[in-house]
Tab-separated table of C-alpha atoms and ligand atoms in Angstrom:
chain	number	residue	atom	x	y	z
A	1	MET	CA	-0.199	0.021	-0.160
A	2	VAL	CA	1.548	3.330	-1.336
A	3	VAL	CA	0.013	6.362	0.736
A	4	ASP	CA	1.358	9.826	0.477
A	5	LYS	CA	-1.447	11.788	3.397
A	6	ILE	CA	-0.633	12.223	6.846
A	7	LYS	CA	-4.270	11.544	7.525
A	8	ASP	CA	-4.718	8.825	5.775
A	9	ILE	CA	-1.366	7.013	7.642
A	10	ARG	CA	-2.926	8.039	10.842
A	11	GLU	CA	-6.394	6.038	9.792
A	12	ILE	CA	-4.116	2.789	8.694
A	13	ILE	CA	-2.246	2.588	11.908
A	14	LYS	CA	-5.386	3.172	14.245
A	15	SER	CA	-7.109	0.313	12.270
A	16	GLN	CA	-3.783	-2.046	12.813
A	17	LYS	CA	-3.570	-0.931	16.111
A	18	SER	CA	-6.852	-2.108	17.123
A	19	GLN	CA	-5.940	-5.277	15.800
A	20	ASN	CA	-3.190	-5.331	17.913
A	21	LYS	CA	-0.416	-5.234	15.720
A	22	LYS	CA	2.755	-4.078	16.585
A	23	ILE	CA	4.136	-0.910	14.015
A	24	GLY	CA	7.699	-1.004	12.890
A	25	LEU	CA	9.190	1.987	11.114
A	26	VAL	CA	11.782	2.329	8.202
A	27	PRO	CA	12.760	6.050	7.442
A	28	THR	CA	14.180	6.377	4.246
A	29	MET	CA	15.710	8.951	1.523
A	30	GLY	CA	14.859	6.288	-0.990
A	31	TYR	CA	17.021	5.442	-3.922
A	32	LEU	CA	16.763	1.549	-2.138
A	33	HIS	CA	20.161	-0.960	-2.114
A	34	GLU	CA	20.301	-3.539	-0.158
A	35	GLY	CA	21.484	-1.773	3.040
A	36	HIS	CA	17.706	-0.366	3.146
A	37	LEU	CA	15.878	-3.797	2.553
A	38	SER	CA	18.241	-5.193	5.697
A	39	LEU	CA	16.615	-2.753	7.607
A	40	ILE	CA	13.502	-3.832	6.045
A	41	LYS	CA	14.088	-7.411	7.024
A	42	LYS	CA	14.524	-6.358	10.977
A	43	ALA	CA	11.640	-4.613	11.214
A	44	LYS	CA	9.647	-7.693	10.082
A	45	GLU	CA	11.675	-9.712	12.523
A	46	ASN	CA	10.762	-7.090	15.732
A	47	SER	CA	6.990	-6.160	14.573
A	48	ASP	CA	3.720	-7.583	12.541
A	49	PHE	CA	2.940	-4.003	10.229
A	50	VAL	CA	6.282	-2.811	8.692
A	51	CYS	CA	5.975	0.766	7.020
A	52	ALA	CA	8.679	2.822	4.823
A	53	SER	CA	8.952	6.758	4.518
A	54	ILE	CA	10.789	7.218	1.237
A	55	PHE	CA	11.354	11.439	1.941
A	56	VAL	CA	14.220	13.365	0.613
A	57	ASN	CA	14.339	15.870	3.685
A	58	PRO	CA	15.532	19.350	2.456
A	59	ILE	CA	15.555	20.518	5.866
A	60	GLN	CA	18.636	17.805	5.953
A	61	PHE	CA	20.680	19.172	3.067
A	62	GLY	CA	22.915	21.903	3.859
A	63	PRO	CA	22.734	24.907	0.976
A	64	ASN	CA	25.870	23.536	-0.595
A	65	GLU	CA	25.159	19.908	-0.493
A	66	ASP	CA	23.204	17.694	-2.821
A	67	TYR	CA	19.097	18.063	-2.277
A	68	ASP	CA	18.652	18.605	-5.987
A	69	LYS	CA	20.837	16.052	-7.225
A	70	TYR	CA	20.063	13.378	-4.628
A	71	PRO	CA	19.097	10.418	-6.254
A	72	ARG	CA	15.472	9.731	-6.912
A	73	ASP	CA	13.753	6.343	-8.453
A	74	ILE	CA	9.859	6.148	-6.665
A	75	GLU	CA	8.680	3.447	-8.845
A	76	ARG	CA	11.922	1.329	-8.442
A	77	ASP	CA	11.850	1.651	-4.792
A	78	LEU	CA	8.388	0.651	-4.288
A	79	LYS	CA	8.491	-2.889	-6.612
A	80	LEU	CA	11.410	-3.699	-4.166
A	81	LEU	CA	9.909	-2.452	-1.105
A	82	GLU	CA	6.620	-4.746	-1.790
A	83	GLU	CA	9.004	-7.845	-2.931
A	84	ASN	CA	10.686	-7.059	0.237
A	85	GLY	CA	7.204	-7.641	2.012
A	86	CYS	CA	7.027	-3.973	3.226
A	87	ASP	CA	3.231	-3.528	4.410
A	88	LEU	CA	2.421	0.316	4.010
A	89	VAL	CA	4.843	3.170	2.240
A	90	PHE	CA	4.262	6.741	2.907
A	91	THR	CA	5.821	8.681	0.124
A	92	PRO	CA	4.830	12.365	0.899
A	93	SER	CA	5.669	15.403	-0.577
A	94	VAL	CA	7.188	18.787	0.452
A	95	GLU	CA	3.906	20.315	1.392
A	96	GLU	CA	3.072	17.566	2.724
A	97	MET	CA	5.346	17.706	5.182
A	98	TYR	CA	5.907	21.276	5.360
A	99	PRO	CA	2.659	22.654	5.300
A	100	ASN	CA	3.596	26.073	6.566
A	101	GLU	CA	6.221	28.212	7.660
A	102	ARG	CA	7.792	25.811	10.830
A	103	LEU	CA	8.493	27.292	13.906
A	104	THR	CA	10.106	24.030	15.492
A	105	THR	CA	12.870	22.761	15.258
A	106	ILE	CA	14.554	19.374	17.525
A	107	THR	CA	17.981	20.045	18.439
A	108	VAL	CA	20.030	17.603	20.193
A	109	ARG	CA	23.257	19.234	21.464
A	110	LYS	CA	26.719	17.999	22.357
A	111	ILE	CA	26.506	15.127	20.422
A	112	THR	CA	26.131	16.954	17.526
A	113	ASP	CA	28.980	19.205	17.680
A	114	LYS	CA	31.140	16.481	16.392
A	115	LEU	CA	31.944	13.211	13.857
A	116	CYS	CA	29.081	14.416	11.013
A	117	GLY	CA	27.440	17.341	12.893
A	118	ALA	CA	31.045	19.524	12.658
A	119	TYR	CA	31.100	19.686	9.126
A	120	ARG	CA	26.966	19.685	8.251
A	121	PRO	CA	25.795	22.410	10.467
A	122	GLY	CA	22.200	22.392	10.827
A	123	HIS	CA	22.020	18.476	9.489
A	124	PHE	CA	20.983	16.871	12.716
A	125	ASP	CA	18.459	19.449	13.019
A	126	GLY	CA	16.751	18.347	9.873
A	127	VAL	CA	17.394	14.593	10.775
A	128	CYS	CA	15.495	14.911	14.309
A	129	THR	CA	12.465	17.264	13.187
A	130	VAL	CA	11.868	15.111	10.266
A	131	VAL	CA	12.086	11.555	12.350
A	132	ALA	CA	10.238	13.487	15.411
A	133	LYS	CA	7.127	13.994	12.975
A	134	LEU	CA	7.379	10.350	11.100
A	135	PHE	CA	7.209	9.610	14.996
A	136	ASN	CA	4.359	11.352	15.709
A	137	ILE	CA	2.565	10.447	12.266
A	138	PHE	CA	3.343	6.603	12.534
A	139	THR	CA	3.724	6.520	16.413
A	140	PRO	CA	5.460	2.963	15.907
A	141	ASP	CA	6.413	0.374	18.027
A	142	ILE	CA	10.024	-0.137	16.683
A	143	ALA	CA	11.846	2.142	14.530
A	144	VAL	CA	15.154	0.598	12.871
A	145	PHE	CA	18.003	2.709	11.243
A	146	GLY	CA	21.535	1.471	9.986
A	147	GLN	CA	24.760	1.455	11.727
A	148	LYS	CA	25.978	3.286	8.607
A	149	ASP	CA	25.074	6.387	9.890
A	150	ALA	CA	26.261	5.718	13.519
A	151	GLN	CA	26.174	9.378	14.783
A	152	GLN	CA	22.574	9.393	13.502
A	153	VAL	CA	21.520	6.498	15.541
A	154	ALA	CA	22.835	7.900	18.749
A	155	VAL	CA	21.531	11.414	18.049
A	156	ILE	CA	17.777	9.627	17.597
A	157	LYS	CA	18.129	7.377	20.428
A	158	LYS	CA	19.108	10.289	22.642
A	159	MET	CA	16.081	12.520	21.115
A	160	VAL	CA	13.883	9.443	22.139
A	161	GLU	CA	15.439	9.217	25.315
A	162	ASP	CA	15.272	13.091	26.222
A	163	LEU	CA	11.697	13.206	24.841
A	164	ASN	CA	10.164	10.489	26.060
A	165	ILE	CA	9.293	8.974	22.441
A	166	PRO	CA	7.425	5.755	22.938
A	167	VAL	CA	9.487	3.928	20.651
A	168	GLU	CA	12.170	1.291	20.567
A	169	ILE	CA	15.193	2.417	18.542
A	170	ILE	CA	16.970	-0.473	16.549
A	171	ALA	CA	20.002	-0.232	14.767
A	172	SER	CA	20.709	-2.971	12.006
A	173	PRO	CA	24.134	-3.640	10.892
A	174	ILE	CA	25.861	-1.930	8.019
A	175	VAL	CA	25.440	-3.927	4.369
A	176	ARG	CA	28.628	-4.246	1.982
A	177	ASP	CA	29.054	-4.684	-1.325
A	178	LYS	CA	31.182	-7.849	-2.237
A	179	ASP	CA	34.266	-5.739	-2.283
A	180	GLY	CA	33.501	-4.007	1.244
A	181	LEU	CA	32.629	-0.851	0.262
A	182	ALA	CA	29.273	-0.069	2.195
A	183	LEU	CA	26.243	0.927	0.050
A	184	SER	CA	25.239	4.333	-0.060
A	185	SER	CA	22.489	5.720	-2.304
A	186	ARG	CA	25.233	8.341	-2.998
A	187	ASN	CA	27.802	5.728	-4.494
A	188	THR	CA	25.796	6.509	-7.934
A	189	TYR	CA	27.971	9.599	-8.049
A	190	LEU	CA	30.984	7.552	-8.266
A	191	THR	CA	33.138	7.391	-11.524
A	192	HIS	CA	34.266	3.620	-11.907
A	193	ASP	CA	37.785	4.971	-10.819
A	194	GLU	CA	36.225	6.448	-8.055
A	195	ARG	CA	34.490	3.627	-6.918
A	196	ARG	CA	37.887	1.524	-6.817
A	197	ALA	CA	39.236	3.783	-4.694
A	198	ALA	CA	36.519	4.417	-2.020
A	199	LEU	CA	37.554	0.859	-1.150
A	200	ILE	CA	39.870	2.241	0.540
A	201	LEU	CA	37.808	3.438	3.948
A	202	ASN	CA	36.815	-0.489	3.859
A	203	LYS	CA	40.571	-1.225	3.999
A	204	SER	CA	41.574	1.252	6.243
A	205	LEU	CA	38.558	0.007	8.888
A	206	LYS	CA	39.841	-3.746	8.765
A	207	GLU	CA	43.446	-2.237	9.408
A	208	ALA	CA	41.670	-0.952	12.897
A	209	GLU	CA	40.309	-3.911	13.695
A	210	LYS	CA	43.430	-6.058	12.674
A	211	LEU	CA	45.066	-3.954	15.362
A	212	LEU	CA	42.042	-3.859	17.749
A	213	ALA	CA	42.101	-7.774	17.366
A	214	ALA	CA	45.955	-7.538	18.414
A	215	GLY	CA	45.539	-6.376	21.183
A	216	GLU	CA	45.995	-2.376	20.654
A	217	ARG	CA	43.829	-0.013	23.238
A	218	SER	CA	45.527	3.343	22.291
A	219	ALA	CA	42.778	5.017	19.985
A	220	GLU	CA	45.956	7.424	18.826
A	221	LYS	CA	47.741	4.022	17.342
A	222	ILE	CA	44.474	3.346	15.598
A	223	LEU	CA	44.015	6.431	14.185
A	224	ASP	CA	47.546	6.967	12.810
A	225	ALA	CA	47.051	3.661	10.852
A	226	VAL	CA	43.525	4.313	9.606
A	227	ARG	CA	44.870	7.862	8.460
A	228	LYS	CA	47.763	6.153	6.689
A	229	THR	CA	45.801	3.959	4.818
A	230	LEU	CA	43.535	6.198	3.573
A	231	GLU	CA	46.521	8.576	2.496
A	232	ASN	CA	47.493	5.740	0.243
A	233	GLU	CA	44.497	6.905	-1.758
A	234	PRO	CA	45.478	9.666	-3.977
A	235	GLN	CA	41.935	10.236	-4.706
A	236	CYS	CA	40.935	10.275	-1.134
A	237	LYS	CA	40.300	13.295	0.873
A	238	VAL	CA	39.448	13.087	4.397
A	239	GLN	CA	37.363	14.955	6.292
A	240	TYR	CA	37.550	13.263	9.472
A	241	VAL	CA	38.853	10.034	11.328
A	242	SER	CA	37.345	9.518	14.786
A	243	CYS	CA	37.576	7.421	17.392
A	244	VAL	CA	34.565	7.830	19.825
A	245	HIS	CA	32.189	5.890	22.643
A	246	PRO	CA	28.918	4.923	20.576
A	247	ASP	CA	26.751	5.988	22.605
A	248	THR	CA	28.158	9.436	24.197
A	249	LEU	CA	30.367	10.479	21.177
A	250	ASP	CA	32.792	10.937	23.466
A	251	ASP	CA	36.447	11.008	22.123
A	252	LEU	CA	38.348	7.826	23.605
A	253	ASN	CA	42.002	7.991	24.783
A	254	THR	CA	42.432	4.304	26.106
A	255	ILE	CA	39.536	1.848	24.314
A	256	GLY	CA	37.444	-0.008	26.781
A	257	ASP	CA	34.771	-2.675	25.920
A	258	LYS	CA	33.098	-0.372	23.093
A	259	ALA	CA	34.884	2.030	20.708
A	260	LEU	CA	33.095	3.797	17.379
A	261	ILE	CA	35.765	4.069	14.803
A	262	ALA	CA	34.134	6.612	12.359
A	263	ILE	CA	35.422	8.389	9.085
A	264	ALA	CA	34.019	10.639	6.640
A	265	CYS	CA	36.607	10.972	2.782
A	266	TYR	CA	35.739	12.628	-0.385
A	267	ILE	CA	36.395	10.896	-3.026
A	268	GLY	CA	36.428	13.460	-5.641
A	269	ASN	CA	32.919	15.310	-5.277
A	270	THR	CA	31.228	13.011	-3.346
A	271	ARG	CA	31.529	12.553	0.585
A	272	LEU	CA	31.519	8.797	1.885
A	273	ILE	CA	31.009	7.851	5.607
A	274	ASP	CA	32.124	4.590	7.019
A	275	ASN	CA	32.683	3.029	10.668
A	276	LEU	CA	33.740	0.119	12.350
A	277	LEU	CA	31.673	-0.337	15.808
A	278	TRP	CA	34.070	-2.485	17.826
A	279	SER	CA	33.391	-4.408	20.860
A	280	VAL	CA	35.219	-6.621	23.090
A	281	ASP	CA	33.075	-9.691	22.625
A	282	LYS	CA	33.139	-9.431	19.150
B	1	AMP	P1	18.941	6.904	3.969
B	1	AMP	O1	18.023	6.987	2.740
B	1	AMP	O2	20.414	7.097	3.296
B	1	AMP	O3	18.732	8.104	4.445
B	1	AMP	O4	19.131	5.898	4.804
B	1	AMP	C1	18.233	5.168	5.083
B	1	AMP	C2	18.335	4.166	6.411
B	1	AMP	O5	19.501	3.244	5.798
B	1	AMP	C3	19.162	4.973	7.148
B	1	AMP	O6	18.665	4.677	8.871
B	1	AMP	C4	21.035	4.471	6.814
B	1	AMP	O7	21.774	4.398	7.989
B	1	AMP	C5	20.195	3.277	6.890
B	1	AMP	N1	21.531	2.662	5.619
B	1	AMP	C6	22.156	3.497	4.774
B	1	AMP	N2	23.284	2.563	4.152
B	1	AMP	C7	23.164	1.387	4.681
B	1	AMP	C8	24.356	-0.069	4.758
B	1	AMP	N3	25.158	0.244	3.216
B	1	AMP	N4	23.838	-0.507	5.861
B	1	AMP	C9	22.783	-0.590	6.493
B	1	AMP	N5	22.048	0.647	6.703
B	1	AMP	C10	21.855	1.726	5.751
């Protein structure tokens, strides 16, 4: 079922809830790939009525970012969602989501000042505001987000905690291509040669993983190794390489039981992110 009006979503959800169905939500910006579909699968495992939204949210893009050229293919997306057992797809217009002048913004402070937030001012305000709206529209029991956007997971979890939103946030692992490149709708911007160069992101994280497995616990040493690997690829321009706690996003000096090694790089004009979520028991 494909619906583009908020009032129709509310009616459908009300009817599903009256049948005691647990509602699952997967927010996306479309141009779907196996990463998105893994979230649908996870939502199916954890709820009875799986909803996805496809909305390229203008307020989370900076003025010099790729809102206009962000890839879109709604027909293909709808087919994939249907094939993967998604029960309801919400495809609102910008006017449906932002009909009047918007005077309210959700800001999660502090943890949005670092990693991607430091380079994308206002981005997480845009994300939190649209996700809060989607949570109010769907009132889902669970919502699934990809670990690919690790900071987004931490920020949304904090928003839900701080605002007492009654939803369980489930994080789902990064899905990669066979050669290790993390799937992203933005990979479509890469030329053949840039795509090859982009493999350096995952390679650098593999270096970090190797050091961690060998018992290295100095964040500085691990970050040095990651940076050195990235510098081996002339087409790669590093924006940041960080080693933080996955929940608080505080920088780590010595790695304890959990760490998030997060990187953002430009390959040509395309900004790519990737990360390694490491924990002792892994
Ligand atoms: P987007 O359409 O890029 O806004 O992504 C929608 C959701 O899919 C977000 O929760 C992303 O973290 C998640 N996602 C994107 N790429 C991947 C991937 N390669 N593996 C797992 N989840 C992903």
